[in-house]
Amino acid sequence: MSDRSADFLFKNLNEAQKDAVSAPLSNILVVAGAGTGKTRVLVSRIAYLVEVENLQPREILAVTFTNKAAKEMQERIASLIGYDKARLLWASTFHSVCLRILRAYSRYAGLLPGFCILDIDAQEAMLKSIMKEISYTGELKASDIASRISKYKEQRIRSKALAFGSSKFQEDIDFAKIYDIYERQCQSQNLVDFSELLLRTVELLEQNEAVRDLQHRRFKEILVDEFQDTNSLQFAFLKLITGRNSHIMVVGDDDQSIYGWRGADYTNMNNFKKDFAPVEVILLKENYRSTQNILDMANTLIEGGKERLLKKVLDGNCGIGDKVKILKCSSEYVEADFVAQTIKLLHAKGQSYDDMAVLYRTNQQSLLLEQRLSLMAIPFVIYGGQKFFERAEIQDALAYMRLLVNERDDQALRRIINVPPRRIGDKVVSQLSEIAYERGSSLFDALKLIIGYENDPAATKEIKTLARKLAVFSELMDKLKICKQTLNLPDLVRAVIELTGLVEYYKLKDQKASKGESDNQKHKNLEQLVSNAAMFNDEHTSQNLEESSEEIDPLLNFISTVTLSSSAELNEEGQEGGFVRLPQVNLMTIHSAKGLEFSTVFLVGFEKNLLPSYRAESSSRLGDNRAYEEERRLAYVGITRARENLFISYSLKRMLYGRLDSSGASNFLREIVNKYQSSKADQRPYKIEIPNTI
């Protein structure tokens, strides 16, 4: 890159951003407040490393938390350094990076090359099977156990390390037993869950010096986005993958740390300064998103925090703007009506529905809003709904594909052995399971064994009947194996959905559901899966794994990618499936809004017992402020999603969890109002209004 083009990298950057982009090769902590352009800094830094510092793109690792963010980052980098260079760098999520490492060194990690990833549904199905096997009668659900297993893995605790044998609590003893069986079954079936991807990689890097040294030589510069959201296991991974001659830049904001409930530890930002010393700290505080009135509300709120690592005040770059509207509503019905009417009015004035969002603390708050928006014919989409790759028809197709690449996958077989129906009921599956258990084999191996008795004169009538039923499924899988050897990825996916009968099966279900009108989506979703496979095939014709001499199976690569995609935070209905939709108002929890921005934001239910939550309030009264301060940061995230218009509402009474609550305005809101109480009305960043009652 010429000096002139290097200057172009800094053209639209402020001084602090320039400092971050052009900093000498070293360990760097960038503390980036909301809307301060952290993604621009990361992208520009990578371009600077390639074009000015002359690093090879393959020597750079960029890690973020969502597939959407990783893809966006790669596209923006490509616009600066060109596609041919950009495609060579690693820009992906923690899970995807770990998956690539495990694929390359599976035999050193105790895995067979064709291992598959357990999605959440398959994981819970396996746990339910184990719970049934041991006649579990406790109160824990499969989802509770899955969550607990994940937490233990994040703490790097295997089942063998649990000392629950002498526990006074039966629940602990039962959990330890289930966890142990679960780990053994995953190993025998060549499966890993999401937490296992990270834990297995950390263990590999710790225990295998040669593999660790290879990563150190490969990655010269490592960049991490949303660092405040990392957990202890992810932090351990970063320490292991960063070599003596490597450098790491992390970008984060402790004021936006809102995922403590799922293991995120914002103190990693302080730990980073200690464990990677010496560290240069760069502060970004110039906000390019929100008007000053909105920022004044956010700054006032977060200044009250007691656990801030680095105090900062966001400076606006978008003018003063309209005052924030604080709405004192007599009831949740008045609140919902006001939101719907205001959205209608703003849309009539030319604002797109897409650029408006309604944020709430809990999903339970959305029902009344949905009703009011529907009544006024306002289109909306709910984040947090079922994602494309989580739909039953898609999961069925993927289960067939999982079994094609990994015959040990018992969960996949259980799911689709009778889908579409082929007279293989629970009794047959139970018989199959018993034989597999007795022989210590997979269900598929047991199935093959039984089929061999179909024409055996010495076999019992019961065995022959069982063999005939299972032979139909076995013959189908044999046909699909031939297809796998001869067809490219999209044609193979089409063969799977057609030869299995899934398309016709779900087409009939669609017709029944719509009373003869074949306009439902299930069979169309299966067709969309073929399109997704075609797009994937175009984008991933080859994978840059120089360390591995083994070629990655395209089908296995596709399955792994979509399984990880199903765990992404973006829950917008239809978007992951590739369907085009009309503009819609966005309804979501504040947690789901992290990383997003909208021209107009309605922050509803800004009340005691909601924001902060009742649990956080209770913990605070007992002297534990951690949950309360995370709620404060959550409110801060909600406020800073707005660019131009912000409406904050609370209700004097609300039906909450089956009871009438009348707690009134949130303490957070009271803090803001109290600060400006002595100020003149025109100097306040907000104005309080009382919407008309119904």
XYZ file of C-alpha atoms in Angstrom:
694
model
C 0.000 0.000 0.000
C 1.287 3.446 -0.855
C 1.621 6.239 1.717
C -1.378 7.905 0.145
C -3.581 4.834 0.504
C -2.305 4.294 4.051
C -3.514 7.804 4.830
C -6.891 6.757 3.471
C -7.206 4.290 6.347
C -7.186 7.210 8.800
C -9.353 9.605 6.805
C -12.550 9.150 8.804
C -10.985 8.337 12.171
C -10.648 10.573 15.222
C -7.356 10.842 17.087
C -8.065 8.074 19.585
C -9.167 5.740 16.780
C -6.026 6.554 14.800
C -3.926 5.744 17.864
C -5.574 2.338 18.126
C -5.237 1.539 14.411
C -1.593 2.595 14.073
C -0.305 1.525 17.495
C 3.071 -0.287 17.487
C 2.878 -4.070 17.502
C 2.139 -4.809 21.154
C -0.597 -6.018 23.490
C -3.405 -3.448 23.439
C -6.648 -2.955 25.382
C -9.125 -0.703 23.585
C -11.915 0.422 25.905
C -14.643 1.378 23.456
C -17.833 2.978 24.724
C -21.180 2.442 22.992
C -21.290 3.821 19.446
C -17.618 4.836 19.394
C -16.776 2.929 16.216
C -15.023 -0.133 17.622
C -15.767 -2.272 14.555
C -14.296 0.412 12.301
C -11.185 0.424 14.486
C -10.837 -3.362 14.383
C -11.293 -3.518 10.628
C -8.897 -0.632 10.014
C -6.343 -2.178 12.376
C -6.377 -5.424 10.401
C -5.975 -3.523 7.124
C -3.095 -1.584 8.701
C -1.395 -4.792 9.807
C -1.587 -6.214 6.292
C -0.820 -3.148 4.217
C 1.549 -1.196 6.456
C 3.090 -3.767 8.816
C 3.240 -6.295 5.926
C 1.717 -9.201 7.807
C 0.254 -12.046 5.810
C -3.556 -12.264 6.234
C -3.233 -15.906 7.336
C -1.104 -14.680 10.250
C -4.052 -12.727 11.683
C -6.848 -14.143 13.830
C -9.948 -11.998 14.455
C -12.430 -13.376 16.988
C -15.948 -12.176 17.671
C -19.092 -13.615 19.259
C -21.606 -14.065 16.445
C -21.415 -15.458 12.938
C -23.171 -12.338 11.676
C -20.524 -10.061 13.219
C -17.702 -12.238 11.852
C -19.154 -12.156 8.343
C -19.685 -8.402 8.481
C -16.117 -7.909 9.677
C -14.709 -10.003 6.831
C -16.758 -8.085 4.254
C -15.547 -4.731 5.579
C -11.952 -5.914 5.611
C -12.326 -7.117 2.013
C -13.456 -3.615 0.997
C -10.129 -2.280 2.300
C -7.581 -4.915 1.286
C -9.435 -6.884 -1.383
C -11.291 -10.178 -1.286
C -8.305 -12.369 -2.221
C -6.402 -11.224 0.856
C -9.384 -10.999 3.210
C -10.485 -14.584 2.617
C -7.143 -15.861 3.925
C -7.475 -14.383 7.414
C -9.336 -16.147 10.193
C -12.365 -14.026 11.147
C -14.811 -16.110 13.101
C -16.369 -16.912 16.470
C -14.595 -18.638 19.351
C -16.489 -21.849 18.590
C -15.632 -21.753 14.889
C -11.922 -21.165 15.569
C -11.845 -24.069 18.018
C -13.700 -26.268 15.545
C -11.086 -25.603 12.846
C -8.253 -26.432 15.237
C -9.947 -29.642 16.386
C -10.648 -30.683 12.788
C -6.959 -30.235 11.975
C -5.696 -32.115 15.044
C -8.608 -34.371 15.962
C -6.457 -37.440 16.622
C -4.386 -35.488 19.156
C -7.569 -34.294 20.846
C -8.993 -37.793 21.336
C -11.566 -37.461 18.534
C -12.130 -39.270 15.253
C -11.884 -37.028 12.148
C -15.622 -37.098 11.385
C -16.826 -35.883 14.771
C -20.111 -33.960 14.824
C -21.427 -31.130 16.975
C -24.374 -31.709 19.277
C -26.866 -28.887 18.990
C -28.975 -27.964 22.011
C -31.968 -30.111 20.993
C -29.815 -33.198 20.405
C -27.970 -32.613 23.664
C -31.198 -32.453 25.650
C -32.520 -35.544 23.835
C -29.406 -37.469 24.881
C -29.768 -36.284 28.484
C -33.444 -37.299 28.562
C -32.449 -40.756 27.342
C -29.811 -41.023 30.073
C -32.260 -39.823 32.718
C -34.717 -42.497 31.613
C -31.955 -45.118 31.573
C -31.030 -44.496 35.229
C -34.679 -44.040 36.287
C -34.062 -40.472 37.398
C -36.904 -39.160 39.581
C -35.459 -35.788 40.612
C -36.788 -32.338 39.789
C -34.047 -31.281 37.366
C -35.051 -30.980 33.706
C -32.772 -31.968 30.830
C -32.290 -28.264 30.045
C -31.196 -27.613 33.666
C -28.649 -30.420 33.491
C -27.379 -29.221 30.104
C -26.881 -25.727 31.520
C -25.092 -27.088 34.583
C -22.795 -29.254 32.433
C -21.945 -26.198 30.349
C -21.055 -24.195 33.479
C -18.803 -26.980 34.765
C -17.040 -27.217 31.413
C -16.517 -23.459 31.380
C -14.810 -23.921 34.758
C -12.790 -26.772 33.188
C -14.336 -29.392 35.466
C -14.859 -32.862 34.025
C -17.291 -35.370 35.522
C -14.413 -37.400 36.995
C -13.338 -34.381 39.022
C -16.687 -34.054 40.807
C -16.562 -35.202 44.406
C -20.280 -35.741 44.852
C -20.098 -39.391 45.889
C -20.451 -38.530 49.557
C -22.713 -35.514 49.048
C -25.672 -35.048 51.360
C -27.739 -33.914 48.383
C -29.197 -36.573 46.113
C -29.470 -34.003 43.333
C -25.665 -33.618 43.263
C -25.143 -37.395 43.225
C -27.645 -37.832 40.385
C -26.110 -34.992 38.395
C -22.592 -36.411 38.728
C -23.846 -39.770 37.453
C -25.687 -38.226 34.491
C -22.701 -36.015 33.636
C -20.384 -39.044 33.669
C -22.638 -41.129 31.415
C -23.138 -38.119 29.133
C -19.394 -37.613 28.695
C -18.840 -41.305 27.961
C -21.657 -41.418 25.411
C -20.405 -38.288 23.647
C -16.955 -39.850 23.415
C -18.229 -43.201 22.108
C -20.507 -41.496 19.569
C -17.773 -39.061 18.447
C -19.821 -36.018 19.434
C -18.966 -32.669 21.038
C -21.294 -30.033 22.434
C -20.691 -26.274 22.201
C -18.806 -26.011 25.506
C -16.782 -29.099 24.639
C -15.435 -27.385 21.511
C -13.741 -24.809 23.723
C -12.732 -27.128 26.554
C -11.311 -29.797 24.243
C -9.274 -27.162 22.376
C -7.917 -25.675 25.606
C -6.926 -29.144 26.818
C -5.290 -29.894 23.455
C -3.226 -26.695 23.526
C -2.246 -27.258 27.169
C -1.205 -30.872 26.713
C 0.337 -30.841 23.244
C 3.308 -28.505 22.983
C 3.823 -29.208 19.268
C 0.269 -28.198 18.341
C 0.494 -25.142 20.597
C 3.779 -24.051 19.006
C 2.246 -24.401 15.543
C -0.491 -21.945 16.509
C 2.063 -19.559 17.987
C 4.037 -19.573 14.748
C 0.919 -19.157 12.663
C -0.830 -16.287 14.457
C 1.285 -13.169 14.762
C -1.618 -10.834 15.600
C -4.832 -11.722 17.416
C -7.793 -9.346 17.691
C -10.849 -9.924 19.892
C -14.160 -8.064 19.736
C -16.628 -7.688 22.655
C -13.946 -8.780 25.088
C -16.099 -7.943 28.125
C -18.309 -10.917 27.160
C -15.556 -13.540 27.407
C -15.736 -16.249 30.059
C -12.856 -17.876 31.905
C -12.505 -20.689 29.349
C -12.321 -18.282 26.410
C -9.759 -16.212 28.291
C -7.682 -19.362 28.871
C -7.881 -20.139 25.145
C -6.594 -16.661 24.249
C -3.652 -17.034 26.632
C -2.754 -20.399 25.126
C -2.993 -19.334 21.495
C -0.915 -16.169 21.960
C 2.797 -16.910 21.670
C 5.861 -15.045 22.922
C 6.312 -13.341 19.573
C 2.606 -12.710 19.029
C 0.494 -9.745 20.036
C -3.138 -9.398 20.974
C -5.554 -6.485 20.781
C -8.834 -6.779 22.668
C -11.724 -4.363 22.325
C -14.459 -4.136 24.918
C -16.572 -2.030 27.235
C -17.139 -3.095 30.821
C -20.181 -0.774 30.876
C -21.845 -3.120 28.365
C -21.136 -6.377 30.175
C -24.610 -7.957 30.466
C -24.036 -11.694 30.144
C -22.769 -12.572 33.619
C -25.666 -15.017 34.001
C -24.160 -17.178 31.268
C -20.569 -17.038 32.450
C -19.214 -13.804 30.962
C -16.699 -12.115 33.262
C -16.029 -8.420 32.627
C -13.109 -8.550 35.094
C -11.216 -10.277 32.279
C -10.466 -6.728 31.122
C -8.465 -6.140 34.306
C -7.011 -9.639 34.131
C -5.868 -8.898 30.591
C -3.760 -5.976 31.795
C -2.077 -8.291 34.322
C -1.674 -11.484 32.287
C -0.563 -9.812 29.049
C 1.564 -7.038 30.570
C 2.828 -4.676 29.358
C -0.481 -3.497 27.880
C -1.240 -0.196 26.170
C -4.720 1.110 27.083
C -6.585 3.257 24.545
C -9.934 4.877 25.369
C -12.628 5.544 22.743
C -15.355 7.842 24.044
C -16.536 9.890 21.043
C -19.987 8.559 20.204
C -21.152 8.602 16.574
C -24.567 7.036 17.133
C -26.763 8.970 19.526
C -27.791 12.550 20.145
C -26.388 14.304 23.215
C -29.679 14.165 25.135
C -29.707 10.384 24.831
C -26.044 10.215 25.856
C -26.666 12.442 28.879
C -29.289 9.942 30.052
C -26.873 7.050 29.501
C -23.909 8.800 31.153
C -25.957 9.747 34.215
C -27.191 6.176 34.630
C -23.811 4.465 34.287
C -22.014 6.984 36.498
C -23.949 5.484 39.412
C -22.256 2.123 38.873
C -20.067 0.778 41.653
C -18.136 -1.839 39.671
C -16.744 0.167 36.752
C -13.179 -0.648 35.757
C -12.514 2.509 33.765
C -14.797 5.495 34.207
C -15.646 7.277 30.995
C -18.179 9.803 29.720
C -19.455 9.465 26.159
C -19.119 12.619 24.073
C -21.737 13.168 21.373
C -21.070 13.836 17.728
C -24.682 13.992 16.500
C -26.038 17.232 17.916
C -28.319 17.835 20.919
C -31.409 16.187 19.411
C -34.921 15.886 20.806
C -35.455 15.380 24.492
C -35.921 11.845 25.736
C -39.596 11.222 26.545
C -40.229 9.687 29.973
C -43.758 8.317 29.955
C -45.667 7.816 33.188
C -48.403 5.340 32.240
C -51.348 4.463 34.444
C -51.239 0.854 33.253
C -49.461 -1.494 30.873
C -52.458 -1.120 28.504
C -51.896 2.617 28.237
C -48.197 1.963 27.649
C -48.873 -0.518 24.824
C -51.422 1.816 23.209
C -48.996 4.730 23.312
C -46.236 2.664 21.703
C -48.514 1.461 18.898
C -49.988 4.909 18.209
C -46.566 6.598 18.206
C -45.134 3.987 15.819
C -48.099 4.577 13.493
C -47.534 8.339 13.624
C -43.774 8.115 13.001
C -44.352 5.768 10.074
C -46.896 8.188 8.593
C -44.170 10.853 8.764
C -41.839 8.674 6.694
C -39.849 6.602 9.192
C -39.384 2.965 8.205
C -40.748 0.275 10.510
C -37.341 -1.430 10.279
C -35.719 1.520 12.035
C -37.955 1.264 15.101
C -37.541 -1.110 18.027
C -39.430 -1.921 21.203
C -37.127 -3.238 23.933
C -38.208 -4.979 27.124
C -36.596 -6.802 30.039
C -38.488 -10.090 29.724
C -40.250 -11.889 26.880
C -43.443 -11.978 28.962
C -43.873 -8.256 28.293
C -44.290 -8.703 24.544
C -47.791 -10.250 24.430
C -49.775 -7.058 25.010
C -47.532 -5.144 22.624
C -48.085 -7.796 19.954
C -51.851 -7.500 20.398
C -51.865 -3.726 20.093
C -49.570 -3.683 17.060
C -51.685 -6.345 15.349
C -54.864 -4.405 16.120
C -53.418 -1.367 14.360
C -52.110 -3.448 11.417
C -48.479 -2.626 12.222
C -46.104 -5.340 10.962
C -43.573 -6.597 13.513
C -40.973 -9.299 14.025
C -40.060 -10.839 17.362
C -36.429 -11.572 18.051
C -36.000 -14.707 20.078
C -38.429 -16.776 18.037
C -37.572 -20.038 16.377
C -34.586 -19.827 14.081
C -34.421 -21.382 10.648
C -31.975 -24.146 11.527
C -33.921 -25.023 14.694
C -37.152 -25.908 12.832
C -38.247 -29.532 13.067
C -38.139 -30.178 9.318
C -34.613 -28.743 9.042
C -33.451 -30.677 12.099
C -34.812 -33.886 10.523
C -32.870 -33.301 7.303
C -29.708 -32.450 9.231
C -30.089 -35.617 11.324
C -29.976 -37.724 8.139
C -26.835 -35.852 7.101
C -25.244 -36.273 10.544
C -25.792 -40.013 10.344
C -24.238 -40.054 6.876
C -20.974 -38.589 8.190
C -21.033 -40.268 11.605
C -22.787 -43.627 12.002
C -22.022 -43.524 15.725
C -24.476 -40.647 16.217
C -27.258 -42.399 18.134
C -29.239 -39.201 18.660
C -29.463 -38.577 14.938
C -30.640 -42.143 14.318
C -33.267 -41.981 17.052
C -34.638 -38.783 15.563
C -35.160 -39.942 11.989
C -35.442 -43.724 12.024
C -39.242 -43.318 11.809
C -39.435 -39.923 10.070
C -41.286 -40.070 7.747
C -43.238 -42.915 9.391
C -42.010 -46.362 8.300
C -43.573 -48.565 11.026
C -40.555 -48.374 13.300
C -42.140 -47.424 16.603
C -40.803 -46.927 20.115
C -40.882 -50.678 20.776
C -38.528 -51.376 17.842
C -36.173 -48.586 18.909
C -36.224 -49.948 22.462
C -35.287 -53.441 21.202
C -32.524 -51.926 19.104
C -31.226 -49.969 22.089
C -31.119 -53.097 24.264
C -29.065 -54.991 21.683
C -26.692 -52.028 21.242
C -26.269 -51.754 25.019
C -25.556 -55.496 25.418
C -22.905 -55.384 22.675
C -21.477 -51.995 23.631
C -22.037 -50.756 20.080
C -23.753 -47.863 18.342
C -27.408 -48.156 17.365
C -26.434 -48.253 13.692
C -24.023 -51.154 14.229
C -26.739 -52.994 16.146
C -29.151 -52.294 13.296
C -26.740 -53.790 10.763
C -26.308 -56.849 12.980
C -30.056 -57.446 13.253
C -30.614 -57.076 9.509
C -28.186 -59.953 8.984
C -30.689 -62.288 10.657
C -33.502 -61.590 8.161
C -32.748 -64.689 6.081
C -31.241 -66.802 8.871
C -33.272 -69.987 9.290
C -32.203 -70.225 12.918
C -33.468 -66.746 13.785
C -36.698 -66.327 15.732
C -39.806 -64.903 14.102
C -39.524 -61.807 16.303
C -35.937 -61.137 15.161
C -36.868 -61.634 11.500
C -39.799 -59.217 11.829
C -37.513 -56.689 13.483
C -34.910 -57.203 10.750
C -37.445 -56.560 7.956
C -38.591 -53.309 9.522
C -35.029 -52.055 9.992
C -33.920 -53.166 6.518
C -36.061 -50.434 4.922
C -34.162 -47.756 6.812
C -30.801 -49.400 6.149
C -31.438 -49.582 2.398
C -32.317 -45.889 2.400
C -29.054 -44.992 4.143
C -27.126 -47.130 1.640
C -28.679 -45.157 -1.236
C -27.719 -41.900 0.440
C -24.141 -43.125 0.923
C -23.875 -43.698 -2.825
C -25.228 -40.190 -3.412
C -22.632 -38.815 -1.009
C -19.851 -40.356 -3.060
C -21.094 -39.059 -6.404
C -22.931 -35.756 -5.856
C -21.799 -32.262 -4.979
C -23.062 -30.695 -1.762
C -26.297 -28.970 -2.945
C -27.320 -31.995 -5.046
C -26.619 -34.262 -2.090
C -28.799 -32.151 0.202
C -31.584 -32.297 -2.395
C -31.184 -36.072 -2.594
C -31.486 -36.293 1.198
C -34.745 -34.349 1.412
C -36.270 -36.153 -1.602
C -35.118 -39.783 -1.224
C -36.045 -39.804 2.457
C -39.537 -38.569 1.631
C -39.187 -35.512 3.871
C -40.402 -33.038 1.217
C -43.595 -34.979 0.505
C -44.119 -35.704 4.190
C -43.957 -32.040 5.184
C -45.898 -30.924 2.117
C -48.802 -33.081 3.314
C -48.442 -31.657 6.825
C -48.499 -28.133 5.381
C -51.647 -28.897 3.398
C -53.405 -30.321 6.438
C -52.368 -27.367 8.575
C -53.710 -24.906 6.012
C -56.861 -26.957 5.256
C -55.951 -27.732 1.699
C -54.112 -24.516 0.902
C -50.514 -25.474 0.236
C -49.041 -22.169 1.313
C -47.285 -23.138 4.535
C -43.547 -23.027 4.870
C -42.253 -26.395 6.106
C -41.621 -28.053 2.733
C -40.452 -24.712 1.339
C -37.964 -24.496 4.205
C -36.491 -27.793 3.043
C -36.086 -26.331 -0.440
C -34.426 -23.322 1.148
C -31.961 -25.684 2.830
C -30.818 -26.771 -0.635
C -30.292 -23.110 -1.544
C -28.293 -22.607 1.663
C -26.119 -25.582 0.732
C -25.515 -24.099 -2.731
C -24.492 -20.737 -1.237
C -22.259 -22.492 1.278
C -20.688 -24.542 -1.498
C -19.861 -21.377 -3.438
C -18.341 -19.665 -0.407
C -16.467 -22.640 1.062
C -15.200 -24.643 -1.910
C -11.931 -24.967 -0.036
C -10.885 -24.413 3.544
C -7.535 -23.041 4.441
C -6.180 -25.618 6.864
C -2.509 -25.749 6.048
C -1.710 -27.726 9.195
C -3.910 -30.639 8.164
C -3.205 -33.092 5.422
C -6.772 -34.368 5.601
C -9.384 -32.961 3.270
C -12.512 -31.739 5.028
C -15.694 -33.531 3.999
C -17.950 -30.822 2.412
C -21.065 -32.320 4.014
C -19.403 -32.468 7.430
C -18.212 -28.887 6.995
C -21.739 -27.774 6.075
C -23.355 -29.558 9.026
C -20.823 -28.107 11.465
C -21.306 -24.597 10.127
C -25.107 -24.612 10.304
C -25.035 -26.203 13.758
C -22.867 -23.362 15.004
C -25.112 -20.888 13.170
C -28.107 -22.220 15.070
C -26.451 -21.063 18.256
C -26.054 -17.500 16.973
C -27.694 -14.655 18.842
C -29.588 -13.344 15.829
C -33.084 -14.786 16.175
C -34.954 -12.794 13.585
C -37.461 -15.064 11.940
C -36.688 -15.811 8.336
C -33.401 -13.938 8.085
C -31.215 -16.990 8.614
C -33.272 -18.933 6.125
C -32.711 -16.359 3.456
C -36.305 -15.246 2.968
C -37.015 -11.689 1.892
C -39.419 -9.860 4.177
C -41.154 -6.511 4.288
C -40.161 -3.784 6.806
C -41.255 -4.653 10.336
C -41.025 -3.125 13.798
C -38.453 -4.979 15.895
C -39.603 -6.454 19.226
C -36.886 -7.904 21.431
C -35.377 -8.143 24.886
C -32.625 -5.682 25.747
C -30.185 -8.616 25.765
C -31.073 -9.392 22.148
C -30.560 -5.741 21.164
C -26.882 -5.756 22.121
C -24.833 -4.629 19.108
C -27.860 -3.186 17.266
C -29.054 0.391 16.793
C -32.272 2.044 15.669
C -33.444 5.548 14.890
C -36.313 5.191 17.372
C -36.310 3.036 20.510
C -39.139 2.399 22.964
C -37.713 1.167 26.252
C -40.795 -0.166 28.029
C -41.312 -1.440 31.578
C -38.616 0.744 33.144
C -39.909 -0.234 36.593
C -38.891 -1.671 39.921
C -38.947 -5.484 39.910
C -38.458 -5.432 36.131
C -35.393 -3.253 35.551
C -33.653 -3.927 37.846
C -35.209 -7.345 38.279
C -36.756 -8.479 41.543
C -33.925 -11.007 41.981
C -31.287 -8.304 41.546
C -33.108 -5.994 43.965
C -33.297 -8.768 46.559
C -29.604 -9.689 46.187
C -28.644 -6.041 46.565
C -30.556 -5.733 49.826
C -28.554 -8.716 51.118
C -25.269 -6.991 50.256
C -24.533 -8.656 46.882
C -24.562 -5.932 44.214
C -23.274 -7.945 41.262
C -26.677 -8.712 39.722
C -27.945 -5.188 40.462
C -24.965 -3.587 38.704
C -25.380 -5.888 35.712
C -28.997 -4.706 35.487
C -27.697 -1.137 35.487
C -25.417 -1.997 32.564
C -28.365 -3.664 30.831
C -30.411 -0.461 31.115
C -27.401 1.445 29.765
C -27.259 -0.872 26.742
C -30.984 -0.301 26.152
C -30.645 3.495 26.200
C -27.617 3.516 23.887
C -29.431 1.552 21.155
C -31.276 4.773 20.165
C -29.913 7.209 17.617
C -32.513 10.004 17.492
C -35.691 9.240 19.425
C -35.880 7.521 22.803
C -39.074 6.803 24.730
C -38.701 5.415 28.249
C -41.954 4.245 29.806
C -43.084 2.805 33.091
C -46.481 1.745 34.389
C -47.997 2.431 37.782
C -49.529 -1.039 37.713
C -48.723 -4.138 35.702
C -49.723 -7.794 35.762
C -46.374 -9.498 36.329
C -45.888 -13.245 36.711
C -49.538 -13.743 37.561
C -49.874 -10.949 40.125
C -50.618 -7.241 40.022
C -47.493 -5.179 40.646
C -47.564 -1.478 41.435
C -43.933 -0.711 42.246
C -43.671 2.292 39.953
C -40.627 3.808 38.296
C -37.266 2.056 38.356
C -34.628 3.254 40.814
C -32.413 3.789 37.789
C -34.918 6.243 36.355
C -35.225 7.971 39.723
C -31.439 8.435 39.824
C -31.499 10.215 36.471
C -34.440 12.436 37.379
C -32.945 13.289 40.781
C -29.704 14.504 39.209
C -31.557 17.024 37.061
C -34.220 17.909 39.643
C -32.706 21.311 40.411
C -32.008 22.103 36.736
C -34.337 24.228 34.654
C -36.746 22.248 32.477
C -35.072 23.363 29.246
C -31.679 22.143 30.560
C -32.870 18.631 31.245
C -32.185 15.927 28.605
C -35.716 14.606 29.088
C -39.294 15.645 29.593
C -41.910 13.717 31.517
C -45.277 13.105 29.885
C -48.464 11.354 30.952
C -50.115 9.609 27.991
C -53.874 9.786 27.672
C -55.712 6.971 29.362
C -57.975 4.627 27.429
